mmCIF file of C-alpha atoms and ligand atoms in Angstrom:
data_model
loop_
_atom_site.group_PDB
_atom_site.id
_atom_site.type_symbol
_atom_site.label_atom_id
_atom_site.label_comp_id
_atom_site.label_asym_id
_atom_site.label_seq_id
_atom_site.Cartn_x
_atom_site.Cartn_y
_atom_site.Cartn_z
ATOM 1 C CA UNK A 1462 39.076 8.559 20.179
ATOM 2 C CA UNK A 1463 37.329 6.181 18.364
ATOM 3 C CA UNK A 1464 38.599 3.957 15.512
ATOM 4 C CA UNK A 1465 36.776 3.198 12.395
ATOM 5 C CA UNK A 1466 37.651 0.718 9.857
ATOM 6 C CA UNK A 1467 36.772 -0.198 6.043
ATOM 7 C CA UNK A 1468 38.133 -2.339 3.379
ATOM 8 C CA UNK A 1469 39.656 0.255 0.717
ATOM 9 C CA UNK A 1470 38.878 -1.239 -3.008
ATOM 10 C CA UNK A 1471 41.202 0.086 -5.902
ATOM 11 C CA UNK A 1472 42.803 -0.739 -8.859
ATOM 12 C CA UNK A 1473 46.332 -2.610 -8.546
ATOM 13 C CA UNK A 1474 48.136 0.458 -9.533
ATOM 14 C CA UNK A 1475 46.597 2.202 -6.855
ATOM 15 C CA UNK A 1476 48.156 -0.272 -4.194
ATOM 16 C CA UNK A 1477 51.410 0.121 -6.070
ATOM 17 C CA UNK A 1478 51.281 3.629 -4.694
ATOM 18 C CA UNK A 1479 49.875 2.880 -1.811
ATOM 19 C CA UNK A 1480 52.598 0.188 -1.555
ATOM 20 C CA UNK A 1481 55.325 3.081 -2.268
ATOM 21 C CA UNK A 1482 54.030 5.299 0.448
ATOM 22 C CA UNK A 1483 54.386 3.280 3.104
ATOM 23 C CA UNK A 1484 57.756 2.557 1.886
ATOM 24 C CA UNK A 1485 58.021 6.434 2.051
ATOM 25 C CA UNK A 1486 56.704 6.467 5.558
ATOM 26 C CA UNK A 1487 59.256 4.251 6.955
ATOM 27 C CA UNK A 1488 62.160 5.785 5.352
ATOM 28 C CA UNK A 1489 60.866 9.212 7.314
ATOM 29 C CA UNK A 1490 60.158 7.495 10.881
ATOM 30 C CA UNK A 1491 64.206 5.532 10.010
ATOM 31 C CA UNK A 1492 65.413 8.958 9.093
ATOM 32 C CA UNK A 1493 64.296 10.888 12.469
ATOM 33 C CA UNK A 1494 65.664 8.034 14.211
ATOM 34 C CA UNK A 1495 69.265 8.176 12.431
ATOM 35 C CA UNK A 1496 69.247 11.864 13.328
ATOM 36 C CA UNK A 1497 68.446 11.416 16.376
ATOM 37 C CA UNK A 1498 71.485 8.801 16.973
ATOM 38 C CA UNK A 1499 73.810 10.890 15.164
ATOM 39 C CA UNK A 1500 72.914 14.375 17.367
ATOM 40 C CA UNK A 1501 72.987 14.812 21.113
ATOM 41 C CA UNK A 1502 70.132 16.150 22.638
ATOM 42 C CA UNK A 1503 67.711 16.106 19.939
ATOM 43 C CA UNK A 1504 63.666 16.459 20.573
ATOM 44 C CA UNK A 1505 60.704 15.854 18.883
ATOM 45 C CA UNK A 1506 60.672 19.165 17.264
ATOM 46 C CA UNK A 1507 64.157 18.829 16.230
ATOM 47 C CA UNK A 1508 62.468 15.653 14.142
ATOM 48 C CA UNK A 1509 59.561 17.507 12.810
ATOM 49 C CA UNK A 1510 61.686 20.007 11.439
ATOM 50 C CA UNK A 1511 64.238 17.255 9.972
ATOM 51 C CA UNK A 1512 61.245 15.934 7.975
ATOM 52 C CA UNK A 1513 61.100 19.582 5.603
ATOM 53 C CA UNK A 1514 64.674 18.867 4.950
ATOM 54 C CA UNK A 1515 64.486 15.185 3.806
ATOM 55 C CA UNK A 1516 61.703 16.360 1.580
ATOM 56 C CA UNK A 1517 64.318 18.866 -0.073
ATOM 57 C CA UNK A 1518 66.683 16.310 -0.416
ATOM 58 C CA UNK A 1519 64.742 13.545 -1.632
ATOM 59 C CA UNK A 1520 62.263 13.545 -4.357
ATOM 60 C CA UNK A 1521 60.290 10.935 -3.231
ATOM 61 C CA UNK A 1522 59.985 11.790 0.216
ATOM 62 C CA UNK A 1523 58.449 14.843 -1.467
ATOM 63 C CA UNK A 1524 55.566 13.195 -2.717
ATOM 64 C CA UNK A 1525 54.720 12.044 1.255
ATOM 65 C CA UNK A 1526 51.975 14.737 2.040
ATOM 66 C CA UNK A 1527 54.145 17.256 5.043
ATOM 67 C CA UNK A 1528 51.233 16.099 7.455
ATOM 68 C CA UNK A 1529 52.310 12.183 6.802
ATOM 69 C CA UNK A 1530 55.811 12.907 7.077
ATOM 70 C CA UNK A 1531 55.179 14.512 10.280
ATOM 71 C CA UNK A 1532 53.183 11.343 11.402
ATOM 72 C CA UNK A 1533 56.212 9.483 10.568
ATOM 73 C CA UNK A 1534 58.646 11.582 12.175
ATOM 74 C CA UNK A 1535 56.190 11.292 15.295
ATOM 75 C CA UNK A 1536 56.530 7.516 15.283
ATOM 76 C CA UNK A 1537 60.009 7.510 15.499
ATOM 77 C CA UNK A 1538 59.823 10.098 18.082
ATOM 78 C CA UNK A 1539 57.001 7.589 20.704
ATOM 79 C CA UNK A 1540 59.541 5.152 20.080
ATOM 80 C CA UNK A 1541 62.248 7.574 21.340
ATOM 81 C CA UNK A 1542 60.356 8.795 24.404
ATOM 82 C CA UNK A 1543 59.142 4.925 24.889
ATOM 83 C CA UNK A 1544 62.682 4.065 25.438
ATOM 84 C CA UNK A 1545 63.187 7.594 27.819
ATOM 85 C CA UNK A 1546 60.678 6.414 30.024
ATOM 86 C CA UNK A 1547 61.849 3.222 30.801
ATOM 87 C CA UNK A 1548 65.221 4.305 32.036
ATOM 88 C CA UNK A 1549 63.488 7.103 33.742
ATOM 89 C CA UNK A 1550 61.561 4.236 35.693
ATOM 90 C CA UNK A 1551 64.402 2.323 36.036
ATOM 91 C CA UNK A 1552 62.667 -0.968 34.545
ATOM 92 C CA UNK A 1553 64.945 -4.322 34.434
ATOM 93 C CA UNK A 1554 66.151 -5.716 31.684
ATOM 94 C CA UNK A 1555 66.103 -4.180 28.428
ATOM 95 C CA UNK A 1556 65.038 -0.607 28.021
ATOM 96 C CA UNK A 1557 63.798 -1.265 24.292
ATOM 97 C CA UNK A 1558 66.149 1.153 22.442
ATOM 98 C CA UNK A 1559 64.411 2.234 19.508
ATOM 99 C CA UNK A 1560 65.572 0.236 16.418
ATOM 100 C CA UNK A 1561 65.277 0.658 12.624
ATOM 101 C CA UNK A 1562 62.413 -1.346 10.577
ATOM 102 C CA UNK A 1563 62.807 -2.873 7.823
ATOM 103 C CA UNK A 1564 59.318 -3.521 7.211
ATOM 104 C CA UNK A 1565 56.068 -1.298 7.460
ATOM 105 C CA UNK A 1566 52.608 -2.356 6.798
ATOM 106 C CA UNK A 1567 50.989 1.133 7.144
ATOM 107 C CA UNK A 1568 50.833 4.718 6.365
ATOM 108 C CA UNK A 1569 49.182 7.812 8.190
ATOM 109 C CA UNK A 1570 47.572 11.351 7.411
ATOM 110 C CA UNK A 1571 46.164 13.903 9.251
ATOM 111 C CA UNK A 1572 43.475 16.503 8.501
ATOM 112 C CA UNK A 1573 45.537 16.804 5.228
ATOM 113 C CA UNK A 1574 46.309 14.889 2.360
ATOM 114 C CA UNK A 1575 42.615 13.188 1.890
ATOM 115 C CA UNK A 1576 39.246 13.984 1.161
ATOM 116 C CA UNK A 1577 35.902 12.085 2.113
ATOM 117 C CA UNK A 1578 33.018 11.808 -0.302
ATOM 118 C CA UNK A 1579 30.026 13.270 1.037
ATOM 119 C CA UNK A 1580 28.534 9.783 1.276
ATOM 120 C CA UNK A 1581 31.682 8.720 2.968
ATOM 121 C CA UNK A 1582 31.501 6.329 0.514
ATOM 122 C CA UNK A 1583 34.945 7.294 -1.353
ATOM 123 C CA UNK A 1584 37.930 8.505 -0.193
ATOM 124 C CA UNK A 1585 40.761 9.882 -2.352
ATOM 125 C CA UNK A 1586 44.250 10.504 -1.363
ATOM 126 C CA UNK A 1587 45.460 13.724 -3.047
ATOM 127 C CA UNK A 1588 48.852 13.932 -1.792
ATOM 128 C CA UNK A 1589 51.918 14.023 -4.334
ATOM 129 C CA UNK A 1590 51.193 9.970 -4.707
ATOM 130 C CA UNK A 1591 48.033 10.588 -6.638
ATOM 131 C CA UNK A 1592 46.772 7.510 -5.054
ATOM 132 C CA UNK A 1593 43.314 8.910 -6.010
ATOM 133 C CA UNK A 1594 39.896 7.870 -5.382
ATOM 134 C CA UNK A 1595 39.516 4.393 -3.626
ATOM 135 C CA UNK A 1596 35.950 2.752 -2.686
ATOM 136 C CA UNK A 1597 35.082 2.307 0.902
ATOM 137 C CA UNK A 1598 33.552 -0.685 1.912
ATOM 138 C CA UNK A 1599 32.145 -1.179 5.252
ATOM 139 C CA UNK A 1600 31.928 2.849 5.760
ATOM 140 C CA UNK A 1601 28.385 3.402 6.990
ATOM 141 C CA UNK A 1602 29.318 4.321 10.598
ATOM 142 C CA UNK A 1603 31.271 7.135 9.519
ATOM 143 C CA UNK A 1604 28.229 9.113 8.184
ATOM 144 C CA UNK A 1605 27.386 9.815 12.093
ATOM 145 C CA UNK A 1606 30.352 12.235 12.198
ATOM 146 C CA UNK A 1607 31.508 15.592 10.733
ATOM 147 C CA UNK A 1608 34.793 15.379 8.916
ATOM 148 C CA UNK A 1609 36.298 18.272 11.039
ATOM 149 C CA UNK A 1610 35.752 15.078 13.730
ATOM 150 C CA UNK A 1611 38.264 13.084 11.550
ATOM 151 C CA UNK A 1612 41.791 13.377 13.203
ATOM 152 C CA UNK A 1613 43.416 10.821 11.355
ATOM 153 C CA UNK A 1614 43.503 8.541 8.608
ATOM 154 C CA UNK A 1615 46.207 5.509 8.248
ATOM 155 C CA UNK A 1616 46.347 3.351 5.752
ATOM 156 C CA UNK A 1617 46.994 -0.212 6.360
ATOM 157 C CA UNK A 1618 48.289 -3.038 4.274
ATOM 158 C CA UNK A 1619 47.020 -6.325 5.830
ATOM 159 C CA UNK A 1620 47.335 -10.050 4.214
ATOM 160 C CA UNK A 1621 43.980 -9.498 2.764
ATOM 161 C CA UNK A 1622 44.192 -6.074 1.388
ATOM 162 C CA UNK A 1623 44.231 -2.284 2.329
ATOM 163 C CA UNK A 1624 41.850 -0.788 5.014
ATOM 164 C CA UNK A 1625 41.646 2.643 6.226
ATOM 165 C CA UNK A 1626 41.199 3.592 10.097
ATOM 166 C CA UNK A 1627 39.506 6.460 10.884
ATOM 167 C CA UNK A 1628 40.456 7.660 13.699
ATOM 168 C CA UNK A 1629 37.047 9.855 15.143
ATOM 169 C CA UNK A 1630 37.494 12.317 17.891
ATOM 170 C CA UNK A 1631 34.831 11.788 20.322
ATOM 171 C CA UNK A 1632 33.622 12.714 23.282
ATOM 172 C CA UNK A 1633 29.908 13.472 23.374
ATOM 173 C CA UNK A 1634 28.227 11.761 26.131
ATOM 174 C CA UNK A 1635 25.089 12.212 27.972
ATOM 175 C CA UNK A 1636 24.125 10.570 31.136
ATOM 176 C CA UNK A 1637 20.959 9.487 32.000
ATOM 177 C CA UNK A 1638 18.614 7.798 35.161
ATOM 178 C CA UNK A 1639 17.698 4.087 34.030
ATOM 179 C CA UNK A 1640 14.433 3.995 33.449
ATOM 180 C CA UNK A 1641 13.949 0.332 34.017
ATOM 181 C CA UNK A 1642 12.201 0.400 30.893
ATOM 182 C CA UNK A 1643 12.947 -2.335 28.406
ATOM 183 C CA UNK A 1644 11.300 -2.237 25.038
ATOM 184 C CA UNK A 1645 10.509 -4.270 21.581
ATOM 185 C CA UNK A 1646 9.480 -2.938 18.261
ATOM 186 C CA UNK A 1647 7.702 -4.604 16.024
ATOM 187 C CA UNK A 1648 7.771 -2.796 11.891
ATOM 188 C CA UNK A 1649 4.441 -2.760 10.338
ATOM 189 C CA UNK A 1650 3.833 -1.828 6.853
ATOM 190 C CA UNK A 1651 0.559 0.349 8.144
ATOM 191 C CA UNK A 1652 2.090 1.656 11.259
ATOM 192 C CA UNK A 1653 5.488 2.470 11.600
ATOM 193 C CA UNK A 1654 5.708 0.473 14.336
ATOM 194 C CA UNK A 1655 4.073 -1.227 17.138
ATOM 195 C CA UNK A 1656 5.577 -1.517 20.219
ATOM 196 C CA UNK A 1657 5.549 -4.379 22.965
ATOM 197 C CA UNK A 1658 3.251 -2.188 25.660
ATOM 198 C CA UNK A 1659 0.856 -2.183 22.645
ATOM 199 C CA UNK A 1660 1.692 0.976 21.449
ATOM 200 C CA UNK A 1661 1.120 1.846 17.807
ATOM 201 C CA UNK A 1662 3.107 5.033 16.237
ATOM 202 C CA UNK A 1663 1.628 5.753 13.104
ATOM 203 C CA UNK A 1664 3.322 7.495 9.933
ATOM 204 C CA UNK A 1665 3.013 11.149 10.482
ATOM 205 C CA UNK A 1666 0.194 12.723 8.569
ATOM 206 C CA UNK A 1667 2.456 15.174 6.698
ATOM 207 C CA UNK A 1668 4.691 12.174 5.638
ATOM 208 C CA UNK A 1669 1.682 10.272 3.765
ATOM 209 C CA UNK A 1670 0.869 13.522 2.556
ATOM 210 C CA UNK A 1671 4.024 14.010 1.186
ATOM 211 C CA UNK A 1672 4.809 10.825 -0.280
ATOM 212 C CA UNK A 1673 1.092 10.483 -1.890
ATOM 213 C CA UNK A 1674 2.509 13.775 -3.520
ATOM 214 C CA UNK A 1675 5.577 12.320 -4.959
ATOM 215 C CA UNK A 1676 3.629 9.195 -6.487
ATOM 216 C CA UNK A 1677 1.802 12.130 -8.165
ATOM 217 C CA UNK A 1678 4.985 13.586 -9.669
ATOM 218 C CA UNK A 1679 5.797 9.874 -10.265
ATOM 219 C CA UNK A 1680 3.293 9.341 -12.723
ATOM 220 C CA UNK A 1681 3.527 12.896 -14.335
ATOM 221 C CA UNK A 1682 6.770 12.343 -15.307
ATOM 222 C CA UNK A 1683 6.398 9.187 -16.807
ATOM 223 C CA UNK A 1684 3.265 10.394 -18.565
ATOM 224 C CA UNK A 1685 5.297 13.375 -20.301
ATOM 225 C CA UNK A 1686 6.983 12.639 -23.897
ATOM 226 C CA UNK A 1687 10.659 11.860 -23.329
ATOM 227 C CA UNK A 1688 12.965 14.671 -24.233
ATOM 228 C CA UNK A 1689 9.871 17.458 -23.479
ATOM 229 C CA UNK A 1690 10.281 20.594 -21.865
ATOM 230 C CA UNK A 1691 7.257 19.259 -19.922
ATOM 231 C CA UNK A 1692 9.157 16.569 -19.178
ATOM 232 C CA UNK A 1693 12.097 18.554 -17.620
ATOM 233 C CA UNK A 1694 10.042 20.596 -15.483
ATOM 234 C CA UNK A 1695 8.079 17.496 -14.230
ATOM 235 C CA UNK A 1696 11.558 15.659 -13.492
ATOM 236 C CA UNK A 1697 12.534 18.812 -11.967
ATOM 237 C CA UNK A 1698 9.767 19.223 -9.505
ATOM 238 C CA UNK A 1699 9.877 15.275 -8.439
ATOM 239 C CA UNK A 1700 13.055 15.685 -7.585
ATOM 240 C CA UNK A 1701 12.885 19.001 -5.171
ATOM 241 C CA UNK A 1702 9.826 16.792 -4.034
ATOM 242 C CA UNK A 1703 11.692 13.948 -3.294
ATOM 243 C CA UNK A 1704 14.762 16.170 -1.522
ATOM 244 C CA UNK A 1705 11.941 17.653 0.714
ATOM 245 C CA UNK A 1706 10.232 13.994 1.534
ATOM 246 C CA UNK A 1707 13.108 12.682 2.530
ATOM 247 C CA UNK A 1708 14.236 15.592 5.037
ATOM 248 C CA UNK A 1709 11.367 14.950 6.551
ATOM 249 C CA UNK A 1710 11.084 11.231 6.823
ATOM 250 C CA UNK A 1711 15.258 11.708 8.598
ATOM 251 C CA UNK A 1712 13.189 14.561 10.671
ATOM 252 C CA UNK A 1713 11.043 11.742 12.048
ATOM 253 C CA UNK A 1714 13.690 9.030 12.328
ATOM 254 C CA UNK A 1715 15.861 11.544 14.352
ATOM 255 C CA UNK A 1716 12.895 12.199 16.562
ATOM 256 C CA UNK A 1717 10.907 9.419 17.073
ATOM 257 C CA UNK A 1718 13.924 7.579 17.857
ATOM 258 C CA UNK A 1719 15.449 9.821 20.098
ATOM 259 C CA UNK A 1720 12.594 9.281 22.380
ATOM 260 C CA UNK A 1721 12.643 5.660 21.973
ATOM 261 C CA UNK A 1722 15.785 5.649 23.506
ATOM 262 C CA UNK A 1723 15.486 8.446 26.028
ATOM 263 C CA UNK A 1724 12.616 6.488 28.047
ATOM 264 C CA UNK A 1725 14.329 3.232 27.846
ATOM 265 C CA UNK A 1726 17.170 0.801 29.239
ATOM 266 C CA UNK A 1727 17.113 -1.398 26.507
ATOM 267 C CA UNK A 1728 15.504 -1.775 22.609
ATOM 268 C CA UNK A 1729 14.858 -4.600 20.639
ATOM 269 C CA UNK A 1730 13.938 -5.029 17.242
ATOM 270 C CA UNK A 1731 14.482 -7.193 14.451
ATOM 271 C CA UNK A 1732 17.435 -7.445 12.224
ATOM 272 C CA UNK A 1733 15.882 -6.610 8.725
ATOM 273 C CA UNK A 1734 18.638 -6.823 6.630
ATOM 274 C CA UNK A 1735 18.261 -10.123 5.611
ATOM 275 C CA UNK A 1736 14.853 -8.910 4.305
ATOM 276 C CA UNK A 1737 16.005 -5.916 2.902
ATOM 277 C CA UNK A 1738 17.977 -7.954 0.788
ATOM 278 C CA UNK A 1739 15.144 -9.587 -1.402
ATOM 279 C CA UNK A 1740 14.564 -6.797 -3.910
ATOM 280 C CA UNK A 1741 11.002 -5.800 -4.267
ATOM 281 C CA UNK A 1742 8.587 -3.644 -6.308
ATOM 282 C CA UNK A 1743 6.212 -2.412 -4.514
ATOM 283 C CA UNK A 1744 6.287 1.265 -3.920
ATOM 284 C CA UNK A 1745 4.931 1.078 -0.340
ATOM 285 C CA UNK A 1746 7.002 -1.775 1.218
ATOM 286 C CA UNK A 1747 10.397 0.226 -0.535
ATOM 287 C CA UNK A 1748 9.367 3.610 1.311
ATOM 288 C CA UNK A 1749 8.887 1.823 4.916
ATOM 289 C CA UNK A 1750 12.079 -0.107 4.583
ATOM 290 C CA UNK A 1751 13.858 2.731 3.928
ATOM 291 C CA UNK A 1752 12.392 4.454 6.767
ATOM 292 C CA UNK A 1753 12.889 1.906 8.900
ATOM 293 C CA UNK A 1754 16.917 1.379 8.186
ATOM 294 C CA UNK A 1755 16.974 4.512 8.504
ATOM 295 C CA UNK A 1756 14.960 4.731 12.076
ATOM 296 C CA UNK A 1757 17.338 1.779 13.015
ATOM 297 C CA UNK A 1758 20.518 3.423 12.795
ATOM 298 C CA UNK A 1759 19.371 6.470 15.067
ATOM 299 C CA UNK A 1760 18.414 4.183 17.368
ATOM 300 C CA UNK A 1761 21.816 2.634 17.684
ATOM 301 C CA UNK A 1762 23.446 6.166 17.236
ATOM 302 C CA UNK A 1763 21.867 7.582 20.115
ATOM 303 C CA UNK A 1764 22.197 4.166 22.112
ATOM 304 C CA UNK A 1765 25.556 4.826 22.178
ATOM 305 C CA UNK A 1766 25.276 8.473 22.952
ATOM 306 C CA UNK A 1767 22.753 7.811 25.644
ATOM 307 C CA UNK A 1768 24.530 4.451 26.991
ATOM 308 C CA UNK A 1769 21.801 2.209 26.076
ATOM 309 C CA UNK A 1770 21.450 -1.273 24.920
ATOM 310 C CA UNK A 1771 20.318 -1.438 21.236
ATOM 311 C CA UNK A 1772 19.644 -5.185 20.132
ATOM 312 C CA UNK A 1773 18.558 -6.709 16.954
ATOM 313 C CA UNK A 1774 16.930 -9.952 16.745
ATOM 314 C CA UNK A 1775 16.309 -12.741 14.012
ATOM 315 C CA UNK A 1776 13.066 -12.206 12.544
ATOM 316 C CA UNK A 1777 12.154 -15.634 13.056
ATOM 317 C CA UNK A 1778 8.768 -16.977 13.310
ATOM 318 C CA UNK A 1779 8.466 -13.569 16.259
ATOM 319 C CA UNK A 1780 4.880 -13.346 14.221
ATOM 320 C CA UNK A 1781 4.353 -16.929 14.553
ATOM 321 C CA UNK A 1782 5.299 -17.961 18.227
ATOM 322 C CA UNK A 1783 2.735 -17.057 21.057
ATOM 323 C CA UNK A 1784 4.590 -14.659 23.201
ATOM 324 C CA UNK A 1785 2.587 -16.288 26.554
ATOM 325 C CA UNK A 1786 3.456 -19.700 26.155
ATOM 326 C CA UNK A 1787 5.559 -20.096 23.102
ATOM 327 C CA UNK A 1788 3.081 -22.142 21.034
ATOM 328 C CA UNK A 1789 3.269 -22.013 17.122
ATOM 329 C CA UNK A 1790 0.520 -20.002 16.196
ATOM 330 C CA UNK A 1791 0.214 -19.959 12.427
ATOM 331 C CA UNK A 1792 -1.174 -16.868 10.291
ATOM 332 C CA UNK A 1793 -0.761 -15.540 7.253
ATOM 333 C CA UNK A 1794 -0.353 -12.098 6.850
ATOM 334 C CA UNK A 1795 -3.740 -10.862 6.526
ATOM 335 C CA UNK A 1796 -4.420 -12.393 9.748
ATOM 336 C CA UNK A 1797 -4.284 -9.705 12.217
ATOM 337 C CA UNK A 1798 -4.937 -10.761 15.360
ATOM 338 C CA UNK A 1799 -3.305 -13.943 16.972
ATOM 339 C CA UNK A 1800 -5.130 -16.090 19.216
ATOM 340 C CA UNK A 1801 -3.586 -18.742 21.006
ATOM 341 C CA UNK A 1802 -5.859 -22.375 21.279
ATOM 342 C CA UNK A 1803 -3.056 -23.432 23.864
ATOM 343 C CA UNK A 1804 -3.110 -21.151 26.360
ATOM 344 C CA UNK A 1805 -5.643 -18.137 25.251
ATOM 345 C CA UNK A 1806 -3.637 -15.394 24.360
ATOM 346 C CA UNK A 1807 -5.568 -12.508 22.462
ATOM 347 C CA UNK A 1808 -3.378 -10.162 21.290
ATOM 348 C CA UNK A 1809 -2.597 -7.882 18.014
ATOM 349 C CA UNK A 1810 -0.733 -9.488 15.917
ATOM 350 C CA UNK A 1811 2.011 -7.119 15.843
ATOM 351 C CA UNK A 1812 1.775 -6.480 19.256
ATOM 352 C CA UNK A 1813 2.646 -10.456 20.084
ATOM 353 C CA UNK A 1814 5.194 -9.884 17.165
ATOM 354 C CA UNK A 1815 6.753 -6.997 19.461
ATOM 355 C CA UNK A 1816 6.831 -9.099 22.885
ATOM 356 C CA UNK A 1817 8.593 -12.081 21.182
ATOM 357 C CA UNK A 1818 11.231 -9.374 20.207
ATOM 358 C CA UNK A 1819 12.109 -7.605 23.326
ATOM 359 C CA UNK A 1820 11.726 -11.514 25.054
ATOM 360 C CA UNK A 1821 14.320 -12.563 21.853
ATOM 361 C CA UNK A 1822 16.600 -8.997 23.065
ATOM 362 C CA UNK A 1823 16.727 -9.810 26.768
ATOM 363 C CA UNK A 1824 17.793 -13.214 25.962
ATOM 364 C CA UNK A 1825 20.525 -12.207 23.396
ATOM 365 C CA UNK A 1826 21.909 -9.449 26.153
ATOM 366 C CA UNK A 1827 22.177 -11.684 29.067
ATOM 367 C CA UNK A 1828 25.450 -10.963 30.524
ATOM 368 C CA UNK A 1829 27.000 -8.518 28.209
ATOM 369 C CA UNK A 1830 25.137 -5.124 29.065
ATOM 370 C CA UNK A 1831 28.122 -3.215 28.775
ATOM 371 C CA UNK A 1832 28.169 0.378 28.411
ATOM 372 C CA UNK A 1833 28.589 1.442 24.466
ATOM 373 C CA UNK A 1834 31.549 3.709 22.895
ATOM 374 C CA UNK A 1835 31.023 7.483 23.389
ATOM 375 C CA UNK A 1836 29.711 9.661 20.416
ATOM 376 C CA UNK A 1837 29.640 12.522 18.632
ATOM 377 C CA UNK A 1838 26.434 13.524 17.178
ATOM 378 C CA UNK A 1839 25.733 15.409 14.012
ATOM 379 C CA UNK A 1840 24.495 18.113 15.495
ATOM 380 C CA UNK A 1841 23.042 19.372 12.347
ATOM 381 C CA UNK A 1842 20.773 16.466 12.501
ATOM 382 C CA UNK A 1843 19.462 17.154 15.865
HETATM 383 ZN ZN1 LIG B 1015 -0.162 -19.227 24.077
#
């Protein structure tokens, strides 16, 4: 089981709810407990089925969602069997007999009671709290799993706000021989990348294709009166265009970084974000960012799925620097070949640009090559 997390953003009377069930939660998992003090002999089913008749008997404990109830009623119950198993071992001391709280900072659903946005982007509570729809910040890793993977969701209340942890069943794993292959990757704006045994991978010929295509429909639709029934159709066909574009640009992210992965040990590249950051106009540039986030987080999905080391560098001066000796080479970007006074270097540009990177990813792994999480895939995407 894994365990995701993001910061949940809402409006104040949204907390307030989320604020009451918790409360709600906590009166369950004290409830089970009381009945299980009061009766001899009671089990964790006798619990679960105590939870459909505090719901009768109190409103509010209605409005939990069943599946959270039973959550809470389960709590009490670990507690229960907690305290069990220490007499059973006979451990000194105290045997932690299960006591009442008074306070409780969280609140938990199953497969029930919540719905994901299918940009997991929003996620909306739906159970007789009408918590509603709350923002998700910090969600991207949960778009590398199916919802059906989604066992759990709790709800947290922390000094500094509500999160939600995902809790993401898990257990695809594939092993593979080390290659004793290490590997840096260099973006390019012509090439989609170049790598540090001099390899270039171009953008496929069907891609260019595609996206001269869409430039097309670009300027058709702009060209159309506004409000036209030439107009629609134009919209219309950019935007299947666009659909089909990027299916295949994920096609060839899935793909080409699969294999990066597959042949090596370890892949370094450089942390773009920062760049990404620094909004910018130009058609061209957009499309092969986009590509290349995208490219990037395959890479670290199947890192983890293949047990890999993924690794991304500071794009500092990794153009600049000579990768031989470490000299500052300076060029500006049309510059495409770097040649080193110091120590005679000829390389590609990007090429150099690459080496610095996997020589930047070695050094930043040193001593912590540990073995990532499990994964599941989306096997669709495969
Ligand atoms: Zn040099």
């Amino acid at each position: 089981m894994l365990v995701l997390e993001a910061k949940l953003k809402g409006k104040t009377e949204q907390y307030n709810l989320i604020d009451e069930a918790i409360r709600t939660a906590l009166f369950v998992r004290n409830s089970a407990l009381r009945y299980w003090m009061d009766n001899k002999g009671v089990g964790k089913y006798d619990l679960s089925a105590q939870c459909a008749v505090l719901a009768k008997e109190f409103d509010f404990a209605k409005r939990l969602g069943s599946q959270a109830r039973q959550s809470s009623a389960e709590r009490a119950w670990s507690a229960i069997s907690r305290f069990y198993d220490n007499c059973k071992k006979k451990v000194s001391g105290k045997k932690g007999y299960p006591k009442f709280k008074k306070r409780g900072n969280s609140v938990e659903y199953k497969q029930a009671g919540w719905k994901l946005s299918e940009n997991r982007k929003y996620l909306t509570l739906t159970d007789g709290f009408k918590i509603g729809r709350l923002k998700l910040v910090g969600s991207r890793d949960l778009n590398f799993y199916q919802i059906e993977q989604i066992k759990r969701i709790r709800i947290v209340k922390r000094a500094d706000g509500y999160y939600a942890q995902f809790c993401v069943d898990v257990d695809r794993r594939e092993e593979l021989e080390p290659t004793h292959k290490t590997l840096g990757l260099d973006v390019g704006l012509n090439h989609f990348y170049t790598d540090s045994q001099g390899e270039v991978v171009e953008n496929p010929r069907y891609l260019r294709k595609s996206e001269r295509k869409l430039k097309k429909l670009q300027r058709k639709v702009s060209k159309r009166k506004k409000g036209s029934a030439n107009r629609r159709k134009a919209v219309k066909q950019l935007s299947r265009k666009h659909l089909k574009v990027s299916r295949q640009r994920k096609d060839f992210a899935v793909k080409t970084a699969r294999c990066v992965v597959r042949s090596n040990d370890l892949i370094a590249y450089e942390d773009l974000q920062v760049r990404n950051m620094v909004k910018n106009h130009k058609l061209a540039k957009s499309i092969s960012d986009a590509s290349w986030s995208m490219f990037r987080d395959w890479v670290e999905y199947f890192g983890k799925v293949f047990g890999k080391v993924t690794v991304a560098v500071q794009p500092h001066y990794t153009s600049q620097n000579c990768s031989t000796c470490g000299t500052l080479v300076r060029k500006t970007l049309s510059t495409r070949t770097h040649q080193c006074s110091h120590c005679g270097t000829v390389l590609d540009r990007d090429h150099n640009a690459a080496l610095n990177i996997l020589a930047l990813g070695l050094k930043n792994t040193v001593g912590h090559t540990e073995i990532s999480t499990p994964v599941e895939s989306p096997t669709s995407a495969i």
